């Protein structure tokens, strides 16, 4: 075996509530209804450059594609899905709790929904799969949206009250993730302004850094008060950012500033409050002043994202100085034909292995995602799953790469 991982390494996959459960009612589900027609009309302009445009065209131009609806019906089929994860030898699974189910009205917690997530955890434990539980994977209850959502200065109070309640209700959870990829929301909702509430405003974006950082910090403390031994962190989406020309001062400055806002600022604002670092790795940004992407794009996913597995090595090396255990809580690609997935997972793992050999304390890897799912404003056509979903019949079909990943897991390496 060439790439033998440390004993006890966690191997699995991740999902998020809104993307797989179905039947959610939150700020996103409302936004989808209002924007589906527009997104379908814009599809050609946005995606016709993709090599697979002919294959996705019909779906991408259909407004229904942009409605999460029943998604994968995972809410009702989680047992079946965890059977699949078990059959693929996963020993860990990351999922999220849907806040809008738990607290559909301000201050009123729904016991039935709490019980649902208790059962989800039980189902994982019953299969010897360790749960990593995310409390906020972007969607918010309607009442919170009506108060302004994440920009409301009291958002941290509401969020940490919910987090505390969850810690009380689910005391055996060992790994809590407060927030998923806060900087993705900051940039997509408040920077670029494409996601709800589509507020393109740099000052608002700066404010949201603060409200979300406080949300994490407050939740971190509250969860620890309830469960002193729990491990609590937030998920940071970290890109490998480099200047296009190594000797250009302006390119270097562009890369430096981008790196600060996307990789470092949030971590600095939450500095003392992590038991572990959680990293989602997808992007390589080779930047030319004043912000042009100059990636080589030798291989790209179905969404046109560059496949650059070697970047994870640099991201991990950068985190070594934090001296905390690291979990790769997401890494994956949209690849409907399952052409690159096995290669991508293996290349990524080689680079993770290299970082571990150089002293970085990486303890787990979660492929994104266990299932094909609802990819936010792109809808259902991007296929990230180890398991393919037929959205008409809800049939699950394991992709060949998932079996290759299972072999790696069984051998704790390859
Ligand atoms: O689907 C998303 C997920 O919700 C957060 N991380 C990135 C994934 C792929 O875009």
mmCIF file of C-alpha atoms in Angstrom, residues 3-285:
data_model
loop_
_atom_site.group_PDB
_atom_site.id
_atom_site.type_symbol
_atom_site.label_atom_id
_atom_site.label_comp_id
_atom_site.label_asym_id
_atom_site.label_seq_id
_atom_site.Cartn_x
_atom_site.Cartn_y
_atom_site.Cartn_z
ATOM 1 C CA UNK A 3 -0.871 5.715 0.764
ATOM 2 C CA UNK A 4 -1.647 4.264 4.177
ATOM 3 C CA UNK A 5 -3.763 6.584 6.323
ATOM 4 C CA UNK A 6 -3.503 6.908 10.118
ATOM 5 C CA UNK A 7 -5.330 4.343 12.227
ATOM 6 C CA UNK A 8 -8.857 5.437 13.134
ATOM 7 C CA UNK A 9 -9.155 7.771 10.145
ATOM 8 C CA UNK A 10 -12.751 8.828 9.450
ATOM 9 C CA UNK A 11 -14.075 8.076 5.947
ATOM 10 C CA UNK A 12 -17.493 9.026 4.710
ATOM 11 C CA UNK A 13 -19.630 11.520 2.886
ATOM 12 C CA UNK A 14 -21.690 14.618 3.615
ATOM 13 C CA UNK A 15 -25.170 15.954 2.839
ATOM 14 C CA UNK A 16 -27.213 18.944 3.926
ATOM 15 C CA UNK A 17 -30.873 19.051 4.924
ATOM 16 C CA UNK A 18 -32.263 21.407 2.310
ATOM 17 C CA UNK A 19 -30.391 19.688 -0.499
ATOM 18 C CA UNK A 20 -31.606 16.163 0.194
ATOM 19 C CA UNK A 21 -34.520 15.988 2.623
ATOM 20 C CA UNK A 22 -37.411 17.378 0.619
ATOM 21 C CA UNK A 23 -40.462 19.156 1.990
ATOM 22 C CA UNK A 24 -38.660 22.063 3.607
ATOM 23 C CA UNK A 25 -40.170 25.474 4.119
ATOM 24 C CA UNK A 26 -37.555 28.157 4.666
ATOM 25 C CA UNK A 27 -36.049 31.279 3.083
ATOM 26 C CA UNK A 28 -34.609 29.251 0.185
ATOM 27 C CA UNK A 29 -37.798 27.335 -0.646
ATOM 28 C CA UNK A 30 -39.642 30.672 -0.854
ATOM 29 C CA UNK A 31 -36.896 32.251 -2.940
ATOM 30 C CA UNK A 32 -36.895 29.279 -5.311
ATOM 31 C CA UNK A 33 -40.588 29.793 -6.079
ATOM 32 C CA UNK A 34 -40.022 33.457 -6.821
ATOM 33 C CA UNK A 35 -36.920 32.922 -8.953
ATOM 34 C CA UNK A 36 -37.372 29.611 -10.797
ATOM 35 C CA UNK A 37 -38.685 31.202 -14.008
ATOM 36 C CA UNK A 38 -35.891 33.757 -14.089
ATOM 37 C CA UNK A 39 -33.178 31.156 -13.421
ATOM 38 C CA UNK A 40 -34.526 28.945 -16.223
ATOM 39 C CA UNK A 41 -34.469 31.900 -18.630
ATOM 40 C CA UNK A 42 -30.916 32.820 -17.662
ATOM 41 C CA UNK A 43 -29.627 29.242 -18.035
ATOM 42 C CA UNK A 44 -28.498 29.517 -21.648
ATOM 43 C CA UNK A 45 -26.484 32.663 -20.963
ATOM 44 C CA UNK A 46 -24.901 31.157 -17.873
ATOM 45 C CA UNK A 47 -24.261 27.587 -18.925
ATOM 46 C CA UNK A 48 -24.192 27.252 -22.707
ATOM 47 C CA UNK A 49 -20.379 27.496 -22.644
ATOM 48 C CA UNK A 50 -20.218 24.196 -20.742
ATOM 49 C CA UNK A 51 -19.132 21.163 -22.742
ATOM 50 C CA UNK A 52 -22.162 19.220 -21.509
ATOM 51 C CA UNK A 53 -24.675 21.984 -22.377
ATOM 52 C CA UNK A 54 -26.571 19.763 -24.814
ATOM 53 C CA UNK A 55 -27.080 17.164 -22.095
ATOM 54 C CA UNK A 56 -28.206 19.571 -19.387
ATOM 55 C CA UNK A 57 -30.040 22.076 -21.575
ATOM 56 C CA UNK A 58 -33.540 20.686 -21.181
ATOM 57 C CA UNK A 59 -33.282 20.441 -17.423
ATOM 58 C CA UNK A 60 -31.489 23.749 -16.936
ATOM 59 C CA UNK A 61 -34.172 25.578 -18.945
ATOM 60 C CA UNK A 62 -37.017 24.014 -17.005
ATOM 61 C CA UNK A 63 -38.207 26.154 -14.061
ATOM 62 C CA UNK A 64 -38.973 22.962 -12.086
ATOM 63 C CA UNK A 65 -35.243 22.296 -11.926
ATOM 64 C CA UNK A 66 -34.912 25.246 -9.555
ATOM 65 C CA UNK A 67 -37.499 24.088 -7.008
ATOM 66 C CA UNK A 68 -36.030 21.894 -4.271
ATOM 67 C CA UNK A 69 -39.445 20.264 -3.698
ATOM 68 C CA UNK A 70 -39.093 16.711 -2.469
ATOM 69 C CA UNK A 71 -35.361 16.689 -3.339
ATOM 70 C CA UNK A 72 -34.115 13.111 -2.692
ATOM 71 C CA UNK A 73 -36.861 12.394 -0.164
ATOM 72 C CA UNK A 74 -34.049 11.630 2.246
ATOM 73 C CA UNK A 75 -36.281 12.782 5.111
ATOM 74 C CA UNK A 76 -38.261 9.571 4.616
ATOM 75 C CA UNK A 77 -35.507 7.379 3.206
ATOM 76 C CA UNK A 78 -32.580 8.083 5.498
ATOM 77 C CA UNK A 79 -32.457 4.472 6.719
ATOM 78 C CA UNK A 80 -32.106 3.210 3.147
ATOM 79 C CA UNK A 81 -29.457 5.848 2.417
ATOM 80 C CA UNK A 82 -27.468 4.952 5.505
ATOM 81 C CA UNK A 83 -27.666 1.277 4.520
ATOM 82 C CA UNK A 84 -25.940 2.297 1.304
ATOM 83 C CA UNK A 85 -23.306 4.304 3.189
ATOM 84 C CA UNK A 86 -22.717 1.297 5.433
ATOM 85 C CA UNK A 87 -22.454 -1.047 2.438
ATOM 86 C CA UNK A 88 -19.758 1.295 1.121
ATOM 87 C CA UNK A 89 -17.867 0.973 4.431
ATOM 88 C CA UNK A 90 -18.360 4.587 5.540
ATOM 89 C CA UNK A 91 -17.578 5.052 9.221
ATOM 90 C CA UNK A 92 -18.662 8.689 9.493
ATOM 91 C CA UNK A 93 -21.445 10.823 8.023
ATOM 92 C CA UNK A 94 -22.023 14.558 8.012
ATOM 93 C CA UNK A 95 -25.589 15.857 7.787
ATOM 94 C CA UNK A 96 -27.381 19.020 8.816
ATOM 95 C CA UNK A 97 -30.363 19.756 11.008
ATOM 96 C CA UNK A 98 -32.969 21.964 9.363
ATOM 97 C CA UNK A 99 -33.533 24.878 11.735
ATOM 98 C CA UNK A 100 -36.859 25.757 10.085
ATOM 99 C CA UNK A 101 -38.216 22.320 11.021
ATOM 100 C CA UNK A 102 -37.009 22.557 14.599
ATOM 101 C CA UNK A 103 -38.174 26.122 15.245
ATOM 102 C CA UNK A 104 -40.853 26.863 12.641
ATOM 103 C CA UNK A 105 -42.147 29.737 14.751
ATOM 104 C CA UNK A 106 -39.978 31.998 16.853
ATOM 105 C CA UNK A 107 -39.295 30.346 20.207
ATOM 106 C CA UNK A 108 -41.521 27.314 19.503
ATOM 107 C CA UNK A 109 -39.556 24.119 19.185
ATOM 108 C CA UNK A 110 -41.113 21.168 17.410
ATOM 109 C CA UNK A 111 -40.706 17.965 19.428
ATOM 110 C CA UNK A 112 -41.639 15.711 16.514
ATOM 111 C CA UNK A 113 -38.870 17.126 14.357
ATOM 112 C CA UNK A 114 -36.367 16.882 17.206
ATOM 113 C CA UNK A 115 -37.327 13.232 17.472
ATOM 114 C CA UNK A 116 -36.747 12.847 13.743
ATOM 115 C CA UNK A 117 -33.121 13.919 14.078
ATOM 116 C CA UNK A 118 -32.741 11.732 17.170
ATOM 117 C CA UNK A 119 -33.759 8.850 14.913
ATOM 118 C CA UNK A 120 -31.319 9.952 12.207
ATOM 119 C CA UNK A 121 -28.494 9.841 14.745
ATOM 120 C CA UNK A 122 -29.698 6.515 16.095
ATOM 121 C CA UNK A 123 -29.785 5.112 12.560
ATOM 122 C CA UNK A 124 -26.167 6.171 12.008
ATOM 123 C CA UNK A 125 -24.953 4.888 15.361
ATOM 124 C CA UNK A 126 -26.779 1.603 14.771
ATOM 125 C CA UNK A 127 -24.599 1.168 11.700
ATOM 126 C CA UNK A 128 -21.384 2.212 13.487
ATOM 127 C CA UNK A 129 -21.290 5.455 11.566
ATOM 128 C CA UNK A 130 -20.225 8.474 13.603
ATOM 129 C CA UNK A 131 -22.454 11.525 13.045
ATOM 130 C CA UNK A 132 -20.993 14.989 12.384
ATOM 131 C CA UNK A 133 -23.929 17.333 12.891
ATOM 132 C CA UNK A 134 -24.152 20.710 11.164
ATOM 133 C CA UNK A 135 -26.538 23.204 12.715
ATOM 134 C CA UNK A 136 -26.742 25.716 9.914
ATOM 135 C CA UNK A 137 -26.250 24.802 6.287
ATOM 136 C CA UNK A 138 -27.531 28.158 4.947
ATOM 137 C CA UNK A 139 -31.311 27.918 5.198
ATOM 138 C CA UNK A 140 -33.179 29.958 7.771
ATOM 139 C CA UNK A 141 -36.714 29.849 9.154
ATOM 140 C CA UNK A 142 -39.151 32.281 7.551
ATOM 141 C CA UNK A 143 -39.611 34.253 10.787
ATOM 142 C CA UNK A 144 -35.828 34.784 10.960
ATOM 143 C CA UNK A 145 -35.733 35.795 7.302
ATOM 144 C CA UNK A 146 -38.453 38.341 8.055
ATOM 145 C CA UNK A 147 -36.205 39.853 10.701
ATOM 146 C CA UNK A 148 -33.461 40.323 8.093
ATOM 147 C CA UNK A 149 -31.742 36.924 8.415
ATOM 148 C CA UNK A 150 -28.010 36.788 9.001
ATOM 149 C CA UNK A 151 -27.593 40.542 8.845
ATOM 150 C CA UNK A 152 -29.784 41.107 11.890
ATOM 151 C CA UNK A 153 -27.481 41.959 14.780
ATOM 152 C CA UNK A 154 -29.514 39.624 16.988
ATOM 153 C CA UNK A 155 -29.110 36.677 14.608
ATOM 154 C CA UNK A 156 -26.372 35.260 16.875
ATOM 155 C CA UNK A 157 -28.773 35.251 19.837
ATOM 156 C CA UNK A 158 -31.464 33.357 17.934
ATOM 157 C CA UNK A 159 -28.980 30.969 16.385
ATOM 158 C CA UNK A 160 -27.149 30.174 19.596
ATOM 159 C CA UNK A 161 -30.431 29.595 21.424
ATOM 160 C CA UNK A 162 -31.315 26.980 18.786
ATOM 161 C CA UNK A 163 -27.800 25.501 19.001
ATOM 162 C CA UNK A 164 -28.032 25.241 22.785
ATOM 163 C CA UNK A 165 -31.388 23.521 22.527
ATOM 164 C CA UNK A 166 -30.017 21.002 20.053
ATOM 165 C CA UNK A 167 -27.063 20.262 22.317
ATOM 166 C CA UNK A 168 -29.522 19.611 25.172
ATOM 167 C CA UNK A 169 -31.762 17.415 23.041
ATOM 168 C CA UNK A 170 -28.964 15.428 21.390
ATOM 169 C CA UNK A 171 -26.430 15.027 24.183
ATOM 170 C CA UNK A 172 -24.550 12.118 22.636
ATOM 171 C CA UNK A 173 -23.364 14.062 19.567
ATOM 172 C CA UNK A 174 -19.567 14.193 19.681
ATOM 173 C CA UNK A 175 -18.965 16.484 16.694
ATOM 174 C CA UNK A 176 -20.917 19.684 16.206
ATOM 175 C CA UNK A 177 -20.472 21.994 13.256
ATOM 176 C CA UNK A 178 -22.075 25.350 13.935
ATOM 177 C CA UNK A 179 -21.976 26.997 10.498
ATOM 178 C CA UNK A 180 -21.339 25.735 7.010
ATOM 179 C CA UNK A 181 -19.086 27.889 4.793
ATOM 180 C CA UNK A 182 -20.030 31.339 6.104
ATOM 181 C CA UNK A 183 -17.839 33.060 3.509
ATOM 182 C CA UNK A 184 -19.744 31.367 0.668
ATOM 183 C CA UNK A 185 -22.944 32.986 1.912
ATOM 184 C CA UNK A 186 -21.229 36.307 2.496
ATOM 185 C CA UNK A 187 -19.909 36.412 -1.046
ATOM 186 C CA UNK A 188 -22.832 34.828 -2.924
ATOM 187 C CA UNK A 189 -25.659 36.574 -1.050
ATOM 188 C CA UNK A 190 -24.055 39.912 -0.072
ATOM 189 C CA UNK A 191 -21.021 40.258 -2.378
ATOM 190 C CA UNK A 192 -22.082 38.966 -5.785
ATOM 191 C CA UNK A 193 -25.736 39.135 -4.735
ATOM 192 C CA UNK A 194 -27.009 36.004 -6.494
ATOM 193 C CA UNK A 195 -28.352 34.059 -3.510
ATOM 194 C CA UNK A 196 -31.131 35.103 -1.188
ATOM 195 C CA UNK A 197 -31.594 37.810 -0.092
ATOM 196 C CA UNK A 198 -29.614 39.047 -3.164
ATOM 197 C CA UNK A 199 -28.213 42.080 -1.427
ATOM 198 C CA UNK A 200 -25.129 43.186 -3.299
ATOM 199 C CA UNK A 201 -23.498 45.520 -0.830
ATOM 200 C CA UNK A 202 -19.916 45.368 0.491
ATOM 201 C CA UNK A 203 -20.838 47.073 3.765
ATOM 202 C CA UNK A 204 -23.587 44.536 4.354
ATOM 203 C CA UNK A 205 -21.083 41.763 3.563
ATOM 204 C CA UNK A 206 -18.686 43.121 6.186
ATOM 205 C CA UNK A 207 -21.500 43.245 8.714
ATOM 206 C CA UNK A 208 -22.406 39.613 8.015
ATOM 207 C CA UNK A 209 -18.824 38.520 8.738
ATOM 208 C CA UNK A 210 -19.397 39.889 12.223
ATOM 209 C CA UNK A 211 -22.889 38.502 12.855
ATOM 210 C CA UNK A 212 -21.906 35.057 11.644
ATOM 211 C CA UNK A 213 -18.637 35.046 13.584
ATOM 212 C CA UNK A 214 -20.551 35.988 16.731
ATOM 213 C CA UNK A 215 -23.074 33.266 15.946
ATOM 214 C CA UNK A 216 -20.324 30.695 15.880
ATOM 215 C CA UNK A 217 -18.604 32.050 18.971
ATOM 216 C CA UNK A 218 -21.816 32.173 21.014
ATOM 217 C CA UNK A 219 -22.959 28.737 19.851
ATOM 218 C CA UNK A 220 -19.506 27.297 20.570
ATOM 219 C CA UNK A 221 -19.745 28.478 24.172
ATOM 220 C CA UNK A 222 -23.333 27.373 24.671
ATOM 221 C CA UNK A 223 -22.753 23.902 23.265
ATOM 222 C CA UNK A 224 -19.748 23.523 25.548
ATOM 223 C CA UNK A 225 -21.748 24.574 28.578
ATOM 224 C CA UNK A 226 -24.232 21.797 27.829
ATOM 225 C CA UNK A 227 -21.704 19.213 26.587
ATOM 226 C CA UNK A 228 -18.231 20.077 27.861
ATOM 227 C CA UNK A 229 -16.665 17.128 26.055
ATOM 228 C CA UNK A 230 -18.196 17.778 22.623
ATOM 229 C CA UNK A 231 -15.964 18.831 19.732
ATOM 230 C CA UNK A 232 -17.222 22.009 18.139
ATOM 231 C CA UNK A 233 -16.078 23.797 15.002
ATOM 232 C CA UNK A 234 -17.365 25.559 11.903
ATOM 233 C CA UNK A 235 -16.779 24.597 8.291
ATOM 234 C CA UNK A 236 -14.509 26.911 6.340
ATOM 235 C CA UNK A 237 -14.471 26.710 2.556
ATOM 236 C CA UNK A 238 -10.823 27.223 1.698
ATOM 237 C CA UNK A 239 -9.485 27.747 -1.791
ATOM 238 C CA UNK A 240 -5.934 27.426 -3.001
ATOM 239 C CA UNK A 241 -5.237 31.017 -4.012
ATOM 240 C CA UNK A 242 -2.099 32.057 -5.869
ATOM 241 C CA UNK A 243 -0.916 34.932 -8.076
ATOM 242 C CA UNK A 244 -0.973 34.326 -11.821
ATOM 243 C CA UNK A 245 2.543 35.687 -12.266
ATOM 244 C CA UNK A 246 4.750 34.902 -9.309
ATOM 245 C CA UNK A 247 6.867 38.024 -9.868
ATOM 246 C CA UNK A 248 4.037 40.488 -10.426
ATOM 247 C CA UNK A 249 3.488 42.727 -7.397
ATOM 248 C CA UNK A 250 -0.064 43.489 -8.501
ATOM 249 C CA UNK A 251 -1.001 39.835 -9.010
ATOM 250 C CA UNK A 252 0.531 39.033 -5.629
ATOM 251 C CA UNK A 253 -1.450 41.809 -3.983
ATOM 252 C CA UNK A 254 -4.666 40.579 -5.625
ATOM 253 C CA UNK A 255 -4.045 37.053 -4.376
ATOM 254 C CA UNK A 256 -3.137 38.313 -0.886
ATOM 255 C CA UNK A 257 -6.298 40.385 -0.461
ATOM 256 C CA UNK A 258 -8.522 37.618 -1.844
ATOM 257 C CA UNK A 259 -6.914 35.099 0.462
ATOM 258 C CA UNK A 260 -7.494 37.352 3.436
ATOM 259 C CA UNK A 261 -11.224 37.735 2.804
ATOM 260 C CA UNK A 262 -11.938 34.211 1.668
ATOM 261 C CA UNK A 263 -9.638 32.084 3.820
ATOM 262 C CA UNK A 264 -8.453 34.069 6.815
ATOM 263 C CA UNK A 265 -10.804 36.770 8.061
ATOM 264 C CA UNK A 266 -13.501 34.477 9.422
ATOM 265 C CA UNK A 267 -10.966 32.219 11.071
ATOM 266 C CA UNK A 268 -9.404 35.247 12.766
ATOM 267 C CA UNK A 269 -12.781 36.434 14.045
ATOM 268 C CA UNK A 270 -13.437 33.069 15.682
ATOM 269 C CA UNK A 271 -9.882 32.360 16.672
ATOM 270 C CA UNK A 272 -10.195 30.833 20.119
ATOM 271 C CA UNK A 273 -13.347 28.917 19.504
ATOM 272 C CA UNK A 274 -12.524 25.748 17.627
ATOM 273 C CA UNK A 275 -11.891 22.245 18.872
ATOM 274 C CA UNK A 276 -11.104 21.241 15.313
ATOM 275 C CA UNK A 277 -10.826 22.822 11.898
ATOM 276 C CA UNK A 278 -13.229 21.718 9.197
ATOM 277 C CA UNK A 279 -12.250 22.347 5.607
ATOM 278 C CA UNK A 280 -14.303 22.191 2.430
ATOM 279 C CA UNK A 281 -12.012 22.222 -0.578
ATOM 280 C CA UNK A 282 -13.242 22.839 -4.129
ATOM 281 C CA UNK A 283 -11.424 25.758 -5.727
ATOM 282 C CA UNK A 284 -8.100 26.844 -7.109
ATOM 283 C CA UNK A 285 -7.914 30.565 -7.901
#
